[in-house]
Short mmCIF file of C-alpha atoms in Angstrom, two decimals:
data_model
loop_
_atom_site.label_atom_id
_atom_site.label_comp_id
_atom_site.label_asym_id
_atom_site.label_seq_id
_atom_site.Cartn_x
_atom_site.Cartn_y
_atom_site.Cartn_z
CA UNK A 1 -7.39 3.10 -0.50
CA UNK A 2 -7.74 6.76 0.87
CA UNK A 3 -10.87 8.32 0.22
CA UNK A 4 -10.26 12.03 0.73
CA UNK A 5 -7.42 13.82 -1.60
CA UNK A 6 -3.73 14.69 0.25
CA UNK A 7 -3.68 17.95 2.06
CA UNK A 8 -0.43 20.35 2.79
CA UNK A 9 -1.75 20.21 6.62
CA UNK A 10 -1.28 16.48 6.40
CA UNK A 11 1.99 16.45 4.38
CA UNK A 12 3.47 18.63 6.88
CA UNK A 13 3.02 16.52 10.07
CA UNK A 14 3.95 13.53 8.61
CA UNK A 15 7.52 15.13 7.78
CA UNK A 16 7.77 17.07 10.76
CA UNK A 17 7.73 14.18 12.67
CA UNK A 18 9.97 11.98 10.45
CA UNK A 19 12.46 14.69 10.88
CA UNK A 20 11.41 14.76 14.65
CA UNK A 21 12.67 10.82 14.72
CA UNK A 22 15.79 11.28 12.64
CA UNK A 23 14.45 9.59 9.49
CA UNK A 24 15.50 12.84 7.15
CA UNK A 25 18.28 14.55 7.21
CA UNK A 26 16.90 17.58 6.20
CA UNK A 27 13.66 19.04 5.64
CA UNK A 28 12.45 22.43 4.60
CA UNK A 29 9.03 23.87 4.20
CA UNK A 30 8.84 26.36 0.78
CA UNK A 31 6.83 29.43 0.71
CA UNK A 32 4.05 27.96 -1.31
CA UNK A 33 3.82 24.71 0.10
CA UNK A 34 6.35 22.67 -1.40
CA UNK A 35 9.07 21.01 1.17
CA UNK A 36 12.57 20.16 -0.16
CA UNK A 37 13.45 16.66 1.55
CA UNK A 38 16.95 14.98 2.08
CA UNK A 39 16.85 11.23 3.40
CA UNK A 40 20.70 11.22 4.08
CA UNK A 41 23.57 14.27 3.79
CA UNK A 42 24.91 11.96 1.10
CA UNK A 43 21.56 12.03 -0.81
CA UNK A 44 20.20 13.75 -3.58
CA UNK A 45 17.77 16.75 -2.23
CA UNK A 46 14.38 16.35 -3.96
CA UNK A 47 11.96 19.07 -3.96
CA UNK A 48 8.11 17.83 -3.23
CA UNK A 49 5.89 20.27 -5.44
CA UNK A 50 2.30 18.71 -4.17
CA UNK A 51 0.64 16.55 -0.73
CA UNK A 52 0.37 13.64 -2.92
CA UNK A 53 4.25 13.76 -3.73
CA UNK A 54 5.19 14.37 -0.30
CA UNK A 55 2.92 11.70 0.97
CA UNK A 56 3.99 9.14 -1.46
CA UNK A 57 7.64 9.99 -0.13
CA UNK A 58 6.42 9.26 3.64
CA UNK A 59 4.81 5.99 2.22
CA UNK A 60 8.68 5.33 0.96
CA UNK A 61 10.20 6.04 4.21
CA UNK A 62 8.20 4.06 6.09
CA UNK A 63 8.49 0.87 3.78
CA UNK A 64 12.31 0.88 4.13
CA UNK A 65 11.68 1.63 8.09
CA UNK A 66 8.83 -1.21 8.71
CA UNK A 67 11.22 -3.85 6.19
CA UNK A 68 14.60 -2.53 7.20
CA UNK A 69 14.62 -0.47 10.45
CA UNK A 70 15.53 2.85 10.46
CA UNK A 71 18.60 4.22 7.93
CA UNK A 72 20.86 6.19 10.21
CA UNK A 73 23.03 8.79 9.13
CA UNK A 74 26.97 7.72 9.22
#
């Protein structure tokens, strides 16, 4: 259970590096803080408005990486 509340700084460097390791597709930082995410080209984009969003999308990703392995791109 996390004890201090999600921060931008963190939700950054958590998708910079799982674009950094190929496990988005795409990933774009917004001008106030949000990040627009793609898993795969074929995927939906979804836009990630607040840390705790963007966090609980890194806790997604790396459930389906840890169970699965990594999803690469075709």
């Amino acid at each position: 259970m996390r004890t201090n509340p999600a921060t931008h700084a963190e939700a950054d460097a958590w998708i910079t590096v799982l674009r950094r390791y190929g496990h988005l597709h795409r990933a774009e930082p917004g001008p106030d803080g949000t990040w627009t995410v793609q898993r795969m080209p074929n995927s939906r984009p979804r836009t990630l408005h607040h840390p705790v969003l963007a966090l609980d999308f890194v806790a997604e990703i790396l459930h389906d990486v840890r169970n699965h392995g990594p999803v690469l791109p075709r």
